[in-house]
Tab-separated table of C-alpha atoms in Angstrom:
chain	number	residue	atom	x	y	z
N	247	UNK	CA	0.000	0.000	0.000
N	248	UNK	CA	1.125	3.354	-0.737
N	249	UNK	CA	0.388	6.762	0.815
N	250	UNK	CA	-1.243	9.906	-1.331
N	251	UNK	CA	1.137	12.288	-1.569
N	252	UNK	CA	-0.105	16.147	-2.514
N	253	UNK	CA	0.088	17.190	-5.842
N	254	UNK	CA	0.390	14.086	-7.423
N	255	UNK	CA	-1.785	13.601	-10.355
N	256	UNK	CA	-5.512	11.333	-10.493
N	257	UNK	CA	-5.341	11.378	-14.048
N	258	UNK	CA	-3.208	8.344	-14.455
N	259	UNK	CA	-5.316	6.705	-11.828
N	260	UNK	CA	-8.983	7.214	-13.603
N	261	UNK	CA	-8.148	4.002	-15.899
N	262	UNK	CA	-6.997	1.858	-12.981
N	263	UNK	CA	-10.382	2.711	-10.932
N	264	UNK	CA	-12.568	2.430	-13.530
N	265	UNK	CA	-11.145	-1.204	-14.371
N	266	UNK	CA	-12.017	-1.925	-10.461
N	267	UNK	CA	-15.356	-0.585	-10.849
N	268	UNK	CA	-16.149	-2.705	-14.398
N	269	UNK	CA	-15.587	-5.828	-11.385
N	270	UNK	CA	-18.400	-5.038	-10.220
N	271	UNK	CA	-21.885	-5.563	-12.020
N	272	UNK	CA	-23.551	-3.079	-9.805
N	273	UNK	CA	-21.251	-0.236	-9.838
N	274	UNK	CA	-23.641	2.350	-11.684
N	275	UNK	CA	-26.804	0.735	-9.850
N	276	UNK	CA	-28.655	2.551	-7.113
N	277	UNK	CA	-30.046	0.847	-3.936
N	278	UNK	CA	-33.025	1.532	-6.035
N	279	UNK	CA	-32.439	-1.526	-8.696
N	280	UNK	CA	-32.379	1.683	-11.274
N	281	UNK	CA	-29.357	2.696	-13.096
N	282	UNK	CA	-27.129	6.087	-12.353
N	283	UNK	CA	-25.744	7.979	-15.063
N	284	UNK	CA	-22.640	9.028	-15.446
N	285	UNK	CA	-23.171	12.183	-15.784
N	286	UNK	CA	-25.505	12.404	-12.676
N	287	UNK	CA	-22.333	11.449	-11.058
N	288	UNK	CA	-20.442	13.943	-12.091
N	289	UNK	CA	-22.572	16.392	-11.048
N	290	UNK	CA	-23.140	15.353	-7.637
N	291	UNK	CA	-19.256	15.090	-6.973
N	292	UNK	CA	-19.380	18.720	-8.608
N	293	UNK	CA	-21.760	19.876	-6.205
N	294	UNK	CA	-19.753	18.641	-3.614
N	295	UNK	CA	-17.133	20.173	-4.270
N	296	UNK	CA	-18.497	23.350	-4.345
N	297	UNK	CA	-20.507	23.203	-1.174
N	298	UNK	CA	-16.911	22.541	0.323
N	299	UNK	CA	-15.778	25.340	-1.576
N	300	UNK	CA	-18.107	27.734	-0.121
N	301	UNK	CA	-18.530	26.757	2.950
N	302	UNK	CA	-15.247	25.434	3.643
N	303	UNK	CA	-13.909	21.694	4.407
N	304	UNK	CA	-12.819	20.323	7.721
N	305	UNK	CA	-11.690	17.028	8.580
N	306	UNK	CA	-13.747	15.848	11.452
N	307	UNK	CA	-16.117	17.803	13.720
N	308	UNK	CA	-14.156	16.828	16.356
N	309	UNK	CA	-11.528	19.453	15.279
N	310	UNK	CA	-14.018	22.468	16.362
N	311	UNK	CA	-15.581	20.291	18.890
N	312	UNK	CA	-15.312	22.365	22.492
N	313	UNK	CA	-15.940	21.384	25.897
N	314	UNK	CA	-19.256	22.278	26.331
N	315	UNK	CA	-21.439	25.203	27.793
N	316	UNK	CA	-20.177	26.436	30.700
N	317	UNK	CA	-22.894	27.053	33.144
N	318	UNK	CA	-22.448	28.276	36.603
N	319	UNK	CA	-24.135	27.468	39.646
N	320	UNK	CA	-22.724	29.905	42.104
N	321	UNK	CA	-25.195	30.733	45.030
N	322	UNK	CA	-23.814	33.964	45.356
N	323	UNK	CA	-24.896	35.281	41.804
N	324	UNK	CA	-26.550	38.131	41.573
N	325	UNK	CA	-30.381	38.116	39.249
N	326	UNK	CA	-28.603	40.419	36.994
N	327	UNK	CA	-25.039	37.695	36.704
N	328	UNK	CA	-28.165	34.771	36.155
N	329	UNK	CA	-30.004	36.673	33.167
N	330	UNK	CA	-26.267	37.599	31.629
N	331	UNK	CA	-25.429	33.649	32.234
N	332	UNK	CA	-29.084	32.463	30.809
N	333	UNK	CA	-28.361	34.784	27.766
N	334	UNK	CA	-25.084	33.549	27.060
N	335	UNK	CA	-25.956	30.389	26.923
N	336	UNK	CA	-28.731	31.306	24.949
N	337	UNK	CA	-26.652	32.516	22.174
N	338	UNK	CA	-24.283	29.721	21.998
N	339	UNK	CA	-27.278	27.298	21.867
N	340	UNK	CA	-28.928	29.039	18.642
N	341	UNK	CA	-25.853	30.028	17.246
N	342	UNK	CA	-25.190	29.083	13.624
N	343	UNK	CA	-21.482	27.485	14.427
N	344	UNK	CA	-18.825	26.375	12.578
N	345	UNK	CA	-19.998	26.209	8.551
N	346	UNK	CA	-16.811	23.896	7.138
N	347	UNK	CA	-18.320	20.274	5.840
N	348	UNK	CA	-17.049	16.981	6.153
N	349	UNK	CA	-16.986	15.177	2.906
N	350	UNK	CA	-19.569	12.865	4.476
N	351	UNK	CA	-21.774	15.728	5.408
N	352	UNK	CA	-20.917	17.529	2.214
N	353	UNK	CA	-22.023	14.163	-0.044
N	354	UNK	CA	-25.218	13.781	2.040
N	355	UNK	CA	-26.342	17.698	1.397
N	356	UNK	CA	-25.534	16.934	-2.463
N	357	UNK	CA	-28.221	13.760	-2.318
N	358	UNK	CA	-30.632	16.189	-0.611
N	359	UNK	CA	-30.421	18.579	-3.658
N	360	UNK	CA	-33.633	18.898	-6.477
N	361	UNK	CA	-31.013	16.755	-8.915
N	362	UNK	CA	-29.622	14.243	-6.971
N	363	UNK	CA	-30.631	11.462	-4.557
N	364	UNK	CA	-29.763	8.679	-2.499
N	365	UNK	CA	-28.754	6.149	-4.949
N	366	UNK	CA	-27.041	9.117	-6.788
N	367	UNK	CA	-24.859	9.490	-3.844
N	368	UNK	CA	-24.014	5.397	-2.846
N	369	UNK	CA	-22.932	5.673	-6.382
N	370	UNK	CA	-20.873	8.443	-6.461
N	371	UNK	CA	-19.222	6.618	-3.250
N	372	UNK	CA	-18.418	3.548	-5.045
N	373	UNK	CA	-16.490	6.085	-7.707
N	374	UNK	CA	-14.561	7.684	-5.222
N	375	UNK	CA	-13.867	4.435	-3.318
N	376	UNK	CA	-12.366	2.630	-6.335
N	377	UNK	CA	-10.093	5.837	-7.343
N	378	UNK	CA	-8.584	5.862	-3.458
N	379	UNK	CA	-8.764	1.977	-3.601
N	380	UNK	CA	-6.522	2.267	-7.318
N	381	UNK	CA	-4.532	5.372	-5.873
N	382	UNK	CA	-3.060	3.505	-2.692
N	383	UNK	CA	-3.162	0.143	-3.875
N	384	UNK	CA	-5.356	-0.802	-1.242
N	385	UNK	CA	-6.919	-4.366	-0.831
N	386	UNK	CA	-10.442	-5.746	0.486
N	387	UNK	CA	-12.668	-2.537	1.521
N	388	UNK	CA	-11.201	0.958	1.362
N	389	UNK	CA	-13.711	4.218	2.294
N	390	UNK	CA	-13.666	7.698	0.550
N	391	UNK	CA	-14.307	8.908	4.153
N	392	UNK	CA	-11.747	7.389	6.740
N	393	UNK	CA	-9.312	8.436	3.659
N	394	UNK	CA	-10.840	11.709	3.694
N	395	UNK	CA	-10.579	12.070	7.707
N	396	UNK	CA	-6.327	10.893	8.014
N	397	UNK	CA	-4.156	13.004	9.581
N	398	UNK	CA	-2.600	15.544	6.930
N	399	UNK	CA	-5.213	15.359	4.653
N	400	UNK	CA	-5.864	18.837	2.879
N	401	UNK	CA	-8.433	20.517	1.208
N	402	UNK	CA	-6.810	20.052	-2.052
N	403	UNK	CA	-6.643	16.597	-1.540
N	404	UNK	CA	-10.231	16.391	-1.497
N	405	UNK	CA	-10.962	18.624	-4.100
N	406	UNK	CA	-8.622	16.384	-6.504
N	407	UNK	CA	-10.408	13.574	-5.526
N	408	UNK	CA	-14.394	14.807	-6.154
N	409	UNK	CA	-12.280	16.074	-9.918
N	410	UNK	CA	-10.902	12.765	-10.573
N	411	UNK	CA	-14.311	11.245	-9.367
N	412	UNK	CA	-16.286	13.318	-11.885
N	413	UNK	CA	-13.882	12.758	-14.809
N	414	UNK	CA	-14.199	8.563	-14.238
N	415	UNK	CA	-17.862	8.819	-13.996
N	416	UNK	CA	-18.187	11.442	-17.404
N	417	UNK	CA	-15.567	9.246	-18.986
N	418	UNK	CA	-16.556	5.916	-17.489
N	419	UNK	CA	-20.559	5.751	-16.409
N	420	UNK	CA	-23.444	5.346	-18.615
N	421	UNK	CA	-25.101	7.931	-20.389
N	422	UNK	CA	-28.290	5.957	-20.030
């Protein structure tokens, strides 16, 4: 197995995924029993990528995570310290927090959109699988998002990926 190093190309691994993905007889088949076009693909990996482009990507949640809401109990507080606590609290309940997207989240607000859907988006998966499973060399199952979520992993790397993903599925997935 090899690691993904930045800036490396994805063109010369569209033909290697697309081989992997020709394996399987229901590659471009939804959970639905219906077929997925390629070019649906394509533009739900597009969409992706621009929802990360606008509203930013971030690994994990975990890496904005915080501790909590800090409340205090103090007998001593005054009405006016309670109401300033109360309020405080109030805002960081209904506030709108961080915007970034995983690529998980990102892939599930694409199948939500008025041209995509749920077997739209298992498909696009199995694209994106079979380029990282070609890319690293990988053997038995390998997932678009624990290889989106490693240590190191940039917001390029993504964004190469959901290109290379779109080019296999124009290139590669039926037009009917």
């Amino acid at each position: 197995m090899q690691t993904i190093t930045a800036g490396r190309s994805w063109t010369d691994t569209i033909q290697a995924a697309s081989t992997l993905l020709a394996d399987r007889s229901d590659t471009w088949t939804g959970m639905s029993g219906e077929t997925v076009t390629g070019a649906a693909v394509a533009r739900h990996l597009d969409t992706v990528a621009d929802l990360l482009a606008r509203h930013g990507w971030v690994r994990s949640y975990s890496d904005t995570d915080s501790d909590g809401v800090d409340i205090a109990d103090d007998e001593s507080m005054t009405v006016k310290d309670m109401l300033r606590t109360v309020l405080r609290i109030a805002r960081t309940l209904v506030s709108v927090g961080d915007p970034r997207l995983t690529l998980w989240s990102a892939m599930k607000q694409a199948s939500r959109s008025d041209f995509s859907d749920s077997d739209t988006h298992r498909v696009a998966e199995r694209v994106l699988d079979a380029l990282i499973k070609a890319r690293t060399g990988g053997s038995g199952y390998v997932s678009h998002d624990s290889w989106s979520e490693r240590v190191g992993r940039t917001r390029d790397d993504i964004a190469a990926l959901l290109a290379a993903g779109a080019d296999l599925a124009h290139q590669h997935g039926p037009t009917a």
